[in-house]
């Protein structure tokens, strides 16, 4: 039997109106503008752009405002908007070697050309609450030095000179796109990287941490971490040449992993790679560790049965929109489903009771 | 009419690239100060869309899809037949219209005027912003010093 259920429209409208009022909060407190969120909560904006898979700081800030700061809800809004956009094309691969770096550090080479540039980092802060921020603090002018405007070469290039690190195969092959074709397993590294970069930061962090704690241990060093702006070029058919269509802030992490060699590869350093929108170094490091763990097959390593080596496990569970959609749908009305479950359990209970009663009577009779 | 020398190659790429990521407020205030606006017809009205941004594995290997960015584009034709194209980052229709008009004017006799009144000052502003950031980064560069330990 199918029972159509209607009703609730009025309750839903009223709930949404109340949501809007609660979103605004106490009206004696000034309202947040989208520009304030974009400028002052920029790391939240970066996370929403990365996991929403759309670089647009104004839209991400709007989504954060609309979602009352629920970042997964904000990612959901961005993903939904993204699907409405016609796609003009794919860009040329960004040249991160040409990045104008705000920050660039290496845990492996102290004297890397270009130097260790800390940038605006939380590192080395004491993690003590700063009550000056609760008052209206003035911004202290920032020190400046002699700007270095030349390109900053990747640190792995120096290891490549010695041929002691695995080379990335040069290729211009068109990568698969999981927004156009559903994921299939086994996958490939291009699709894994696309999936990891838009994956949930918490999930990717947990997976990466599991490799450090010994599940598919691969001992990563941060060869280089850089944050800064890169221009993006795209071929424009009506012009017949490529132009810059914008500039993106990106965080890139390259890990260098100790590698004993395997049946197919000589002892050398191997690499993991993380690249994300905005300033988001935790995510980029985590992405690089998981990328490296998932490369076990191509490097001829053993499958240790660790979760971080299992691409189907990692990639099928890293997307927080898929995950939250399936998780949260169970709170929506399942009256008919549940009615049939209820009937079934009642029937089983009745049968069990009758069976028990039957056994009891038989026992009594025997006595 | 369009100057064929300017119509091809690096010069056009340079001005289109400059406008694509230029801060909207800065570009529009320079553009709004230019008195002569040519009349035009749309070939393609401003349209907001996305471009799939690609990266390379390990920074130098095979490409992969990183995620999309918003882009707005349009094309127009001046009454003398000059065609201008605009591609700008983000979702601003006024900005892309200005970019396409500037692209068209840069192929006409007005090129010098637009170059000196809009593009040159815009390039200076952008360069200054970049240099200021690079100067702040430079101040956070670690200067290592070695402490001598032990007896000798």
PDB file of N, CA and C in Angstrom, chain A residues 3-9 335:
ATOM      1  N   UNK A   3       0.893   5.233   0.679  1.00  0.00           N
ATOM      2  CA  UNK A   3       0.130   6.333   1.255  1.00  0.00           C
ATOM      3  C   UNK A   3       0.854   7.630   0.958  1.00  0.00           C
ATOM      4  N   UNK A   4       0.245   8.469   0.119  1.00  0.00           N
ATOM      5  CA  UNK A   4       0.856   9.771  -0.166  1.00  0.00           C
ATOM      6  C   UNK A   4       0.641  10.682   1.023  1.00  0.00           C
ATOM      7  N   UNK A   5       1.706  11.309   1.462  1.00  0.00           N
ATOM      8  CA  UNK A   5       1.581  12.206   2.612  1.00  0.00           C
ATOM      9  C   UNK A   5       1.800  13.629   2.140  1.00  0.00           C
ATOM     10  N   UNK A   6       0.839  14.466   2.426  1.00  0.00           N
ATOM     11  CA  UNK A   6       1.004  15.888   2.119  1.00  0.00           C
ATOM     12  C   UNK A   6       0.904  16.682   3.413  1.00  0.00           C
ATOM     13  N   UNK A   7       1.273  17.924   3.321  1.00  0.00           N
ATOM     14  CA  UNK A   7       1.135  18.763   4.511  1.00  0.00           C
ATOM     15  C   UNK A   7       2.485  19.234   4.987  1.00  0.00           C
ATOM     16  N   UNK A   8       2.470  20.183   5.902  1.00  0.00           N
ATOM     17  CA  UNK A   8       3.726  20.683   6.450  1.00  0.00           C
ATOM     18  C   UNK A   8       4.227  21.938   5.770  1.00  0.00           C
ATOM     19  N   UNK A   9       3.561  22.364   4.669  1.00  0.00           N
ATOM     20  CA  UNK A   9       4.069  23.545   3.943  1.00  0.00           C
ATOM     21  C   UNK A   9       4.163  24.764   4.853  1.00  0.00           C
ATOM     22  N   UNK A 335       8.167   7.443   6.978  1.00  0.00           N
ATOM     23  CA  UNK A 335       7.015   6.862   7.666  1.00  0.00           C
ATOM     24  C   UNK A 335       6.604   5.530   7.081  1.00  0.00           C
TER      25      UNK A 335
END
